PDB file of C-alpha atoms and ligand atoms in Angstrom:
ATOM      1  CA  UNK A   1     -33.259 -26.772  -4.954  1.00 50.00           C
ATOM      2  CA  UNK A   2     -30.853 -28.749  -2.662  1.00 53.00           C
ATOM      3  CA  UNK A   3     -29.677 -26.853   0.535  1.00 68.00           C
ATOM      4  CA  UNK A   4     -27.186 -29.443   1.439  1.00 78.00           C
ATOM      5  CA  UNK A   5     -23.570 -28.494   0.875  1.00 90.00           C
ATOM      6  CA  UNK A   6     -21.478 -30.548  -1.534  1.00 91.00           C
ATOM      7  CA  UNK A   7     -18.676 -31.884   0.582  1.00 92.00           C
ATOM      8  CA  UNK A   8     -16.422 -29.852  -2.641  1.00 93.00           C
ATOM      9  CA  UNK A   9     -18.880 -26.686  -1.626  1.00 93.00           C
ATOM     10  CA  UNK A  10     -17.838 -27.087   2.090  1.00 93.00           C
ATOM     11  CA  UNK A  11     -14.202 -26.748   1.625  1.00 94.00           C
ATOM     12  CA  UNK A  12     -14.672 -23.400  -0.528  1.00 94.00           C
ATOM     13  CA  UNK A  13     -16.686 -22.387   2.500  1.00 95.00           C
ATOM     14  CA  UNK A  14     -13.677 -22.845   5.057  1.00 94.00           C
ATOM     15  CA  UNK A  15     -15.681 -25.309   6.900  1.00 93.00           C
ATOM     16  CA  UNK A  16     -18.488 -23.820   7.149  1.00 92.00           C
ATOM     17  CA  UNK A  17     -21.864 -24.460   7.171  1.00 89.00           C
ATOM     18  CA  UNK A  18     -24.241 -22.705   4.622  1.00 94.00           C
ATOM     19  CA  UNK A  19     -28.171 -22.981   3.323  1.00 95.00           C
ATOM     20  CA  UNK A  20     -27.864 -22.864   0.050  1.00 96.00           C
ATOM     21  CA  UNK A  21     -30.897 -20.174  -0.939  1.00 96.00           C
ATOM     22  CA  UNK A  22     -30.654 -19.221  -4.475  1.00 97.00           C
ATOM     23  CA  UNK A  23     -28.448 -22.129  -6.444  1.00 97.00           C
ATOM     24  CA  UNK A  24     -26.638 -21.655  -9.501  1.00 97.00           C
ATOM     25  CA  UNK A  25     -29.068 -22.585 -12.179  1.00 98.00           C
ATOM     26  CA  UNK A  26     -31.815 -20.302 -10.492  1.00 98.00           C
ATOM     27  CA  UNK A  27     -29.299 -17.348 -10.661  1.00 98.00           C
ATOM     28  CA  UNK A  28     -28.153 -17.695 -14.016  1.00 98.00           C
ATOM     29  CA  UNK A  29     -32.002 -17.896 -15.637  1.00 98.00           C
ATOM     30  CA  UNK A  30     -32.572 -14.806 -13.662  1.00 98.00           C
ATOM     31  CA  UNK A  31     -29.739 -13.666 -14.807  1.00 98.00           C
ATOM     32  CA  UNK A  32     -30.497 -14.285 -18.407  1.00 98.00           C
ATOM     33  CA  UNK A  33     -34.278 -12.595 -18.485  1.00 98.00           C
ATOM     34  CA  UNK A  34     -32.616  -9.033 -16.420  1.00 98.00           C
ATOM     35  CA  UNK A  35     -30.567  -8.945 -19.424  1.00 98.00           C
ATOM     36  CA  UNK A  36     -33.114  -9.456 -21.866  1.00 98.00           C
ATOM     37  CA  UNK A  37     -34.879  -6.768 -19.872  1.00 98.00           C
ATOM     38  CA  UNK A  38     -31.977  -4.397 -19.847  1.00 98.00           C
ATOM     39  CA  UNK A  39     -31.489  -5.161 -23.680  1.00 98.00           C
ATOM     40  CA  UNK A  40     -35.349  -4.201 -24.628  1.00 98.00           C
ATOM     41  CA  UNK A  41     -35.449  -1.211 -22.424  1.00 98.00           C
ATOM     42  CA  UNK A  42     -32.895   1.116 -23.649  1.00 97.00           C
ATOM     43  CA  UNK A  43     -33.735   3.233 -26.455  1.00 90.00           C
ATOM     44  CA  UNK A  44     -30.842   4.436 -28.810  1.00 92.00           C
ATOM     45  CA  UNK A  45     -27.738   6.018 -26.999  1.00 93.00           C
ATOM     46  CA  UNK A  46     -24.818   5.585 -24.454  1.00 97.00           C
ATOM     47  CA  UNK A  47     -25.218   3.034 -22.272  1.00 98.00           C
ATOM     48  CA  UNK A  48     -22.768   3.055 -19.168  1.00 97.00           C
ATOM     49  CA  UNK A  49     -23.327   0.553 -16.453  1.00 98.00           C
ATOM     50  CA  UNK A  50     -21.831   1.167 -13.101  1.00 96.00           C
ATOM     51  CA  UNK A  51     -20.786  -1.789 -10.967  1.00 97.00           C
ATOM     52  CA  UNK A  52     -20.804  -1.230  -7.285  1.00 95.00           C
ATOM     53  CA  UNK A  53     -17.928  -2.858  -6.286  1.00 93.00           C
ATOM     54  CA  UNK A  54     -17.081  -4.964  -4.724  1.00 93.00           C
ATOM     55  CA  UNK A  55     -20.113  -6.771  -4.242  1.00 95.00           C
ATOM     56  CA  UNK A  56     -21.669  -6.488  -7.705  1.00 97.00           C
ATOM     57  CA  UNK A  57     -18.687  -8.362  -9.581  1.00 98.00           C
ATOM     58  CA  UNK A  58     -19.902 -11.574 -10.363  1.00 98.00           C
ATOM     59  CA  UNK A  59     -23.212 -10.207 -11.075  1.00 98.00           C
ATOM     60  CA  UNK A  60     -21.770  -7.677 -12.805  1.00 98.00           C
ATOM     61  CA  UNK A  61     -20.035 -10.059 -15.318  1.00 98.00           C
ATOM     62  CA  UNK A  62     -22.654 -12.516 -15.857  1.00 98.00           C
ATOM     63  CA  UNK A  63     -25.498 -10.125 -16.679  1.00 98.00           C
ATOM     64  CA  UNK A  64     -23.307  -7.725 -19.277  1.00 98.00           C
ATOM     65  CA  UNK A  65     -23.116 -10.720 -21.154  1.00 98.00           C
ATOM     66  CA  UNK A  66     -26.557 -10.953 -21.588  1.00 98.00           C
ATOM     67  CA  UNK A  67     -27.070  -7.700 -22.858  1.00 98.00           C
ATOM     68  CA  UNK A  68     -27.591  -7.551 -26.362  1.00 98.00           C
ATOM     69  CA  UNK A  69     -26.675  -3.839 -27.167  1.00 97.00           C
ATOM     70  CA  UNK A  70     -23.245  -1.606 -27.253  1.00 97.00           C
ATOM     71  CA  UNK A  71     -22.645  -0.817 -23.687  1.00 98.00           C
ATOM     72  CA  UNK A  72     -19.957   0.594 -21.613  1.00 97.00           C
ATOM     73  CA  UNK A  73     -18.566  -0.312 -18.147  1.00 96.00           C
ATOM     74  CA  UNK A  74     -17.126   1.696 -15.300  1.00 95.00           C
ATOM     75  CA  UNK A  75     -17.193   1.034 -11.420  1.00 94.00           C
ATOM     76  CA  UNK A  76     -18.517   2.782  -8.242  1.00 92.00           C
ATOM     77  CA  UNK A  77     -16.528   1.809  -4.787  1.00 89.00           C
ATOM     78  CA  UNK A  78     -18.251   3.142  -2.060  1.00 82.00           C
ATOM     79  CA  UNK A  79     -17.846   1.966   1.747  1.00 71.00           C
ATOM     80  CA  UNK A  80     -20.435   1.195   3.965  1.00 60.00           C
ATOM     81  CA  UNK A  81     -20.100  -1.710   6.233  1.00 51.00           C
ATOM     82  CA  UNK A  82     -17.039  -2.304   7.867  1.00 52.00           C
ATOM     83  CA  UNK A  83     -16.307  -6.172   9.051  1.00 48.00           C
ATOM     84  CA  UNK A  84     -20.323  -6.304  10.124  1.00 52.00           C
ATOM     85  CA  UNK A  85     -23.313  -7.363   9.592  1.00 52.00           C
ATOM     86  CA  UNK A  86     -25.325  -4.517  10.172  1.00 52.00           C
ATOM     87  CA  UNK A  87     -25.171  -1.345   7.678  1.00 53.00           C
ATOM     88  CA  UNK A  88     -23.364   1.874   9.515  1.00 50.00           C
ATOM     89  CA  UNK A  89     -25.399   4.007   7.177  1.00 56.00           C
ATOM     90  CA  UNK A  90     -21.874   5.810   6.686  1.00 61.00           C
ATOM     91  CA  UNK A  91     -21.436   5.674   2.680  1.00 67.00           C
ATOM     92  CA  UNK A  92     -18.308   7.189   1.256  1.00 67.00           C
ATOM     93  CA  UNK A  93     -17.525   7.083  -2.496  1.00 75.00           C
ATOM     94  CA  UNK A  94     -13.875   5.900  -2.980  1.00 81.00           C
ATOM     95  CA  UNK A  95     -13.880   5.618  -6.151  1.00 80.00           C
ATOM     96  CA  UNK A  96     -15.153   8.051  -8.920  1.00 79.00           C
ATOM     97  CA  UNK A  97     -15.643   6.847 -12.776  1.00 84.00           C
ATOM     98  CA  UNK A  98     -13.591   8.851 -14.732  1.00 79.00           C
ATOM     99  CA  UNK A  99     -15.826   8.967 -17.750  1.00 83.00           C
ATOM    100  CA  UNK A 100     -18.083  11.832 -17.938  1.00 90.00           C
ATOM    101  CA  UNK A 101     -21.569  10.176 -17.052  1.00 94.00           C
ATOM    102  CA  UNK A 102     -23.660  13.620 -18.526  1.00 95.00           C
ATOM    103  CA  UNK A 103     -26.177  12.766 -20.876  1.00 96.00           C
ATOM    104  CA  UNK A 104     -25.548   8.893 -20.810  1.00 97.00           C
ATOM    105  CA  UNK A 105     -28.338   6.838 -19.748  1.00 98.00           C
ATOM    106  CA  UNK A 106     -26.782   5.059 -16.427  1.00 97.00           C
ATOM    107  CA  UNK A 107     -27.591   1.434 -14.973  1.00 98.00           C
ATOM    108  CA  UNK A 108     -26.150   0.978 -11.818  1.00 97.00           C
ATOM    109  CA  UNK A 109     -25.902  -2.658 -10.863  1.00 98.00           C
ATOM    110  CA  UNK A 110     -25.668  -3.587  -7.341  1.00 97.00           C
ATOM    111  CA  UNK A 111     -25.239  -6.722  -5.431  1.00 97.00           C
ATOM    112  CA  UNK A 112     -27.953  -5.889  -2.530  1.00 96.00           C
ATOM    113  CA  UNK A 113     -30.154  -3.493  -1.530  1.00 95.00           C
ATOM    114  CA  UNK A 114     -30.375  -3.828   2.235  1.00 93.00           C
ATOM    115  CA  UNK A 115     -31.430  -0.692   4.433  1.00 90.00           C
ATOM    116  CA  UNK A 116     -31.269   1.435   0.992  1.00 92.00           C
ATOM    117  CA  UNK A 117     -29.185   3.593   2.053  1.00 87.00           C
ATOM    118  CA  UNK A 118     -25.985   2.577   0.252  1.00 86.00           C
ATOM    119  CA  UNK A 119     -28.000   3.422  -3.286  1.00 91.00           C
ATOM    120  CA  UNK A 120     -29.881   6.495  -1.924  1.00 91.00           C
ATOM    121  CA  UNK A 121     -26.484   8.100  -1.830  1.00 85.00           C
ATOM    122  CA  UNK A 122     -25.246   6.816  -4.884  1.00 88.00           C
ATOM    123  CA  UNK A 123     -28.102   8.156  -6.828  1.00 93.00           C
ATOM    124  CA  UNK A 124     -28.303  11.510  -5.106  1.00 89.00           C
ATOM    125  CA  UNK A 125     -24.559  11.524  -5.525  1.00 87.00           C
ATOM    126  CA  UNK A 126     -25.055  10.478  -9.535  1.00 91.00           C
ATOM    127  CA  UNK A 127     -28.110  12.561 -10.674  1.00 93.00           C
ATOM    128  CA  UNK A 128     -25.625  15.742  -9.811  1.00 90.00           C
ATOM    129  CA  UNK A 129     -24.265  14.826 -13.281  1.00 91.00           C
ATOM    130  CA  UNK A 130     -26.853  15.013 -15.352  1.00 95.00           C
ATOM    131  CA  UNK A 131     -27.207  11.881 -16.888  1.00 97.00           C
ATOM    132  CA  UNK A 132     -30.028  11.104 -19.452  1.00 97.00           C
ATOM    133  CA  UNK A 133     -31.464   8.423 -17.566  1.00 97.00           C
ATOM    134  CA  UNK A 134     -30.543   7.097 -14.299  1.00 98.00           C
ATOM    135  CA  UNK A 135     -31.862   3.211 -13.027  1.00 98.00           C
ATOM    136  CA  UNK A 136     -30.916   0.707 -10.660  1.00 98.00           C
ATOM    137  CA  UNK A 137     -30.607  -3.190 -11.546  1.00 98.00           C
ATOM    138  CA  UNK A 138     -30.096  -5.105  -7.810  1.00 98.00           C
ATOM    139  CA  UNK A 139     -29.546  -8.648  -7.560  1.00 98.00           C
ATOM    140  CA  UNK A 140     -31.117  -9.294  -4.283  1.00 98.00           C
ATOM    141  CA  UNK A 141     -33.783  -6.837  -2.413  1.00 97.00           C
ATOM    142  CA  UNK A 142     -34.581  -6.861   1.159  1.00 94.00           C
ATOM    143  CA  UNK A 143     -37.791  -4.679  -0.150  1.00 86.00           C
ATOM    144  CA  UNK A 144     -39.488  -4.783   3.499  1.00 80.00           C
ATOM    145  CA  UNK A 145     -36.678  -2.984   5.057  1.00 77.00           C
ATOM    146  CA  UNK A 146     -36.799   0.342   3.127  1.00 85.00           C
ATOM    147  CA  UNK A 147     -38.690   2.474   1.483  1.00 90.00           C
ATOM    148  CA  UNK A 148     -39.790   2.217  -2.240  1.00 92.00           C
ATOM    149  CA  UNK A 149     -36.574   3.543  -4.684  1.00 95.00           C
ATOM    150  CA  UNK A 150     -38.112   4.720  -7.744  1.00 95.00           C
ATOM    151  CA  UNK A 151     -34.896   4.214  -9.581  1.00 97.00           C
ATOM    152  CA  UNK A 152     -34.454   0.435  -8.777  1.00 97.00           C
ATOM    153  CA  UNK A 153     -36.202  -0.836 -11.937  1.00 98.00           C
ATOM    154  CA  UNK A 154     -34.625  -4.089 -11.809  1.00 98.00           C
ATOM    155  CA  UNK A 155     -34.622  -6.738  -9.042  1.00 98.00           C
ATOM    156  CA  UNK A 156     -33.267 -10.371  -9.547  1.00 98.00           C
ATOM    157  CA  UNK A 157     -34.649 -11.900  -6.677  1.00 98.00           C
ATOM    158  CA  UNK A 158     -36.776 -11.180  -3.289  1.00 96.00           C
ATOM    159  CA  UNK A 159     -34.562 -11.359  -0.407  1.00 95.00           C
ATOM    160  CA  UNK A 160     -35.010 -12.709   2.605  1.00 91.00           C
ATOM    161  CA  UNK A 161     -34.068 -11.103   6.179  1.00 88.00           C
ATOM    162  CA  UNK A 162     -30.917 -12.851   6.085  1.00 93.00           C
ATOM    163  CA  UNK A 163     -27.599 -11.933   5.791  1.00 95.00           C
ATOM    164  CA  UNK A 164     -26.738 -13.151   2.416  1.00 97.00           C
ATOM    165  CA  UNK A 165     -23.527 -14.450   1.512  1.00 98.00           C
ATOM    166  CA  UNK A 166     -21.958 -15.606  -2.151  1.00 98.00           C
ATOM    167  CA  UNK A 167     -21.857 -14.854  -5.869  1.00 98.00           C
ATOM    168  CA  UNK A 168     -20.392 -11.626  -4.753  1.00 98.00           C
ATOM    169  CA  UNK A 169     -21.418 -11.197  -1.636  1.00 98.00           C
ATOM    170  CA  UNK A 170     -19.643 -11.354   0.798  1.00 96.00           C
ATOM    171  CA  UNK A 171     -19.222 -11.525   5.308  1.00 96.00           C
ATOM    172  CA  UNK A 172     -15.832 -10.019   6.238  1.00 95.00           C
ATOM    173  CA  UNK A 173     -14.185 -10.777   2.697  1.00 96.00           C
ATOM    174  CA  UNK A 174     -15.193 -14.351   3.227  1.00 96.00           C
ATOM    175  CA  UNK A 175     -17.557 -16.268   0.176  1.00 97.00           C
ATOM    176  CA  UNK A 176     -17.610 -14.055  -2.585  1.00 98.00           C
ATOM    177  CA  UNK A 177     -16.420 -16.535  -4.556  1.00 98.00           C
ATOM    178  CA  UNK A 178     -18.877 -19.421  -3.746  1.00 97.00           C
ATOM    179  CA  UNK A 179     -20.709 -19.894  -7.235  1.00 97.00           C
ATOM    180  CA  UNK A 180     -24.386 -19.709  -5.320  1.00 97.00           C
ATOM    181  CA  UNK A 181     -26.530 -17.605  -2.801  1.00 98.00           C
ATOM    182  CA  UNK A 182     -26.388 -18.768   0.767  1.00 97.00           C
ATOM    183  CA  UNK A 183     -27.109 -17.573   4.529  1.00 95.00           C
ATOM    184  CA  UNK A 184     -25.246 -18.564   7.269  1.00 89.00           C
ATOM    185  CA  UNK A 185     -26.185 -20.964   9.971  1.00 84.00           C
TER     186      UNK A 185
HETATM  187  P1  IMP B 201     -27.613  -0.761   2.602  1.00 76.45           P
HETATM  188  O1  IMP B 201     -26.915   0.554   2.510  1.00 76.45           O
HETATM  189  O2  IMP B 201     -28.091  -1.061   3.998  1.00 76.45           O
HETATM  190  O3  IMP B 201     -28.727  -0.944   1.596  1.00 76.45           O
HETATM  191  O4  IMP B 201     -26.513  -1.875   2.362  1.00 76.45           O
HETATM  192  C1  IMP B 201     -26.111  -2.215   1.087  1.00 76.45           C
HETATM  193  C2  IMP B 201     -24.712  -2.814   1.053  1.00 76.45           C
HETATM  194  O5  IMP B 201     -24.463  -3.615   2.212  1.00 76.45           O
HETATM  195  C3  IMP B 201     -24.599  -3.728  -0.145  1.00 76.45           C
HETATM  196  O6  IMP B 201     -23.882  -3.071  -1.143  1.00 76.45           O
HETATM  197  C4  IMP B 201     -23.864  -4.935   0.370  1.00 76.45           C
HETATM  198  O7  IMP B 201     -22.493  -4.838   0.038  1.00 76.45           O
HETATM  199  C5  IMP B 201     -24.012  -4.908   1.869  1.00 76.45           C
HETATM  200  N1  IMP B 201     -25.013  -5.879   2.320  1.00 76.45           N
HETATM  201  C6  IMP B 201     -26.275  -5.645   2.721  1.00 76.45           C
HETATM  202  N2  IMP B 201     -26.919  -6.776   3.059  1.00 76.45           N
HETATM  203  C7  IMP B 201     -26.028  -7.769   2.845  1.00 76.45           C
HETATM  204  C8  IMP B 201     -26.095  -9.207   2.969  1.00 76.45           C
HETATM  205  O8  IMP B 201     -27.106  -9.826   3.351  1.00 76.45           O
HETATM  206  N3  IMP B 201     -24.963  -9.883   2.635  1.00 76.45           N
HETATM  207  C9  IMP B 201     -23.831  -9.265   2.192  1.00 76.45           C
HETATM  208  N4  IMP B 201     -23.733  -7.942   2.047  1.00 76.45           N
HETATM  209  C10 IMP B 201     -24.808  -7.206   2.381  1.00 76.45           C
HETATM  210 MG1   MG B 202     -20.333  -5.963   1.086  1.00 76.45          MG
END
């Protein structure tokens, strides 16, 4: 895997300099097995995944389209880190689905699981409404920072201690759109 920054890459990245951690090919193989995952884990029933936005969109998109079963699709917006790089541990939900989530087996997809706290509250929040099943598919997992989350049955990739920037995720608002996983240097 090349860390070296096209000079195309650069531009998208304002400029700046970025190690290049997990690159587009490694993402989208992951990508492909979670899915086949997700599809042979579900028994019969509503399926609603729940995108945590905004992080999760990219993610989001590319792994629904590896699932190979009916599905539906709603988003959580909840606010935790402000213009930082350290988590406040202050989560608000700003946005509610407005489908009923009782008795539907929920998959929450999320871009990274940092301090954990972020998706502790979401699922304490979530299991309120009695769903049938409640899980957790993360992208990235900083595992060593938090405690074990039963729920989190699905983890793309290991993350390192880094702050993490790209295919979603983002610093200020800056990156989401780069097409890999980086850290800044
Ligand atoms: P937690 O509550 O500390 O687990 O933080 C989770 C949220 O913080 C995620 O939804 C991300 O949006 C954001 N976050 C945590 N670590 C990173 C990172 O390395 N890069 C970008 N966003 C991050
Ligand atoms: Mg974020």
């Amino acid at each position: 895997m090349s860390s070296v920054l096209s000079p195309e890459m650069k531009r998208r990245a304002g400029g700046r300099d970025l190690r290049i951690v997990f690159d587009e090919a490694t993402i989208a193989a992951r990508v492909q097995e979670l899915g086949e995952e997700i599809t042979a884990a579900y028994p019969d029933g509503e399926l609603l995944v729940l995108g945590l936005l905004k992080g999760s969109f990219i993610f989001l998109s590319d792994l629904v389209r590896q699932v190979n079963r009916p599905l539906h699709l709603d988003f959580l917006v909840a606010s935790s880190y402000g213009a930082g790089t350290v988590s406040s541990g202050n989560v608000r939900l700003l946005y509610d689905p407005e489908t009923p989530l009782e008795g539907k087996h929920l998959l929450i997809v999320e871009d990274i699981i940092d301090s954990g706290r972020t998706m502790q509250k979401m699922l304490s929040l979530l299991a309120t409404r009695r769903p049938a099943s409640l899980a957790v598919c993360a992208l990235l997992d900083k595992k060593l920072l938090h405690v074990p989350i039963p729920e989190v049955r699905w983890v793309g990739f290991p993350a390192p201690p880094a702050f993490l920037v790209g295919y979603g995720l983002d610093h200020a608002e800056d990156f989401r759109h780069l097409p890999f996983i980086g850290d800044l240097i």
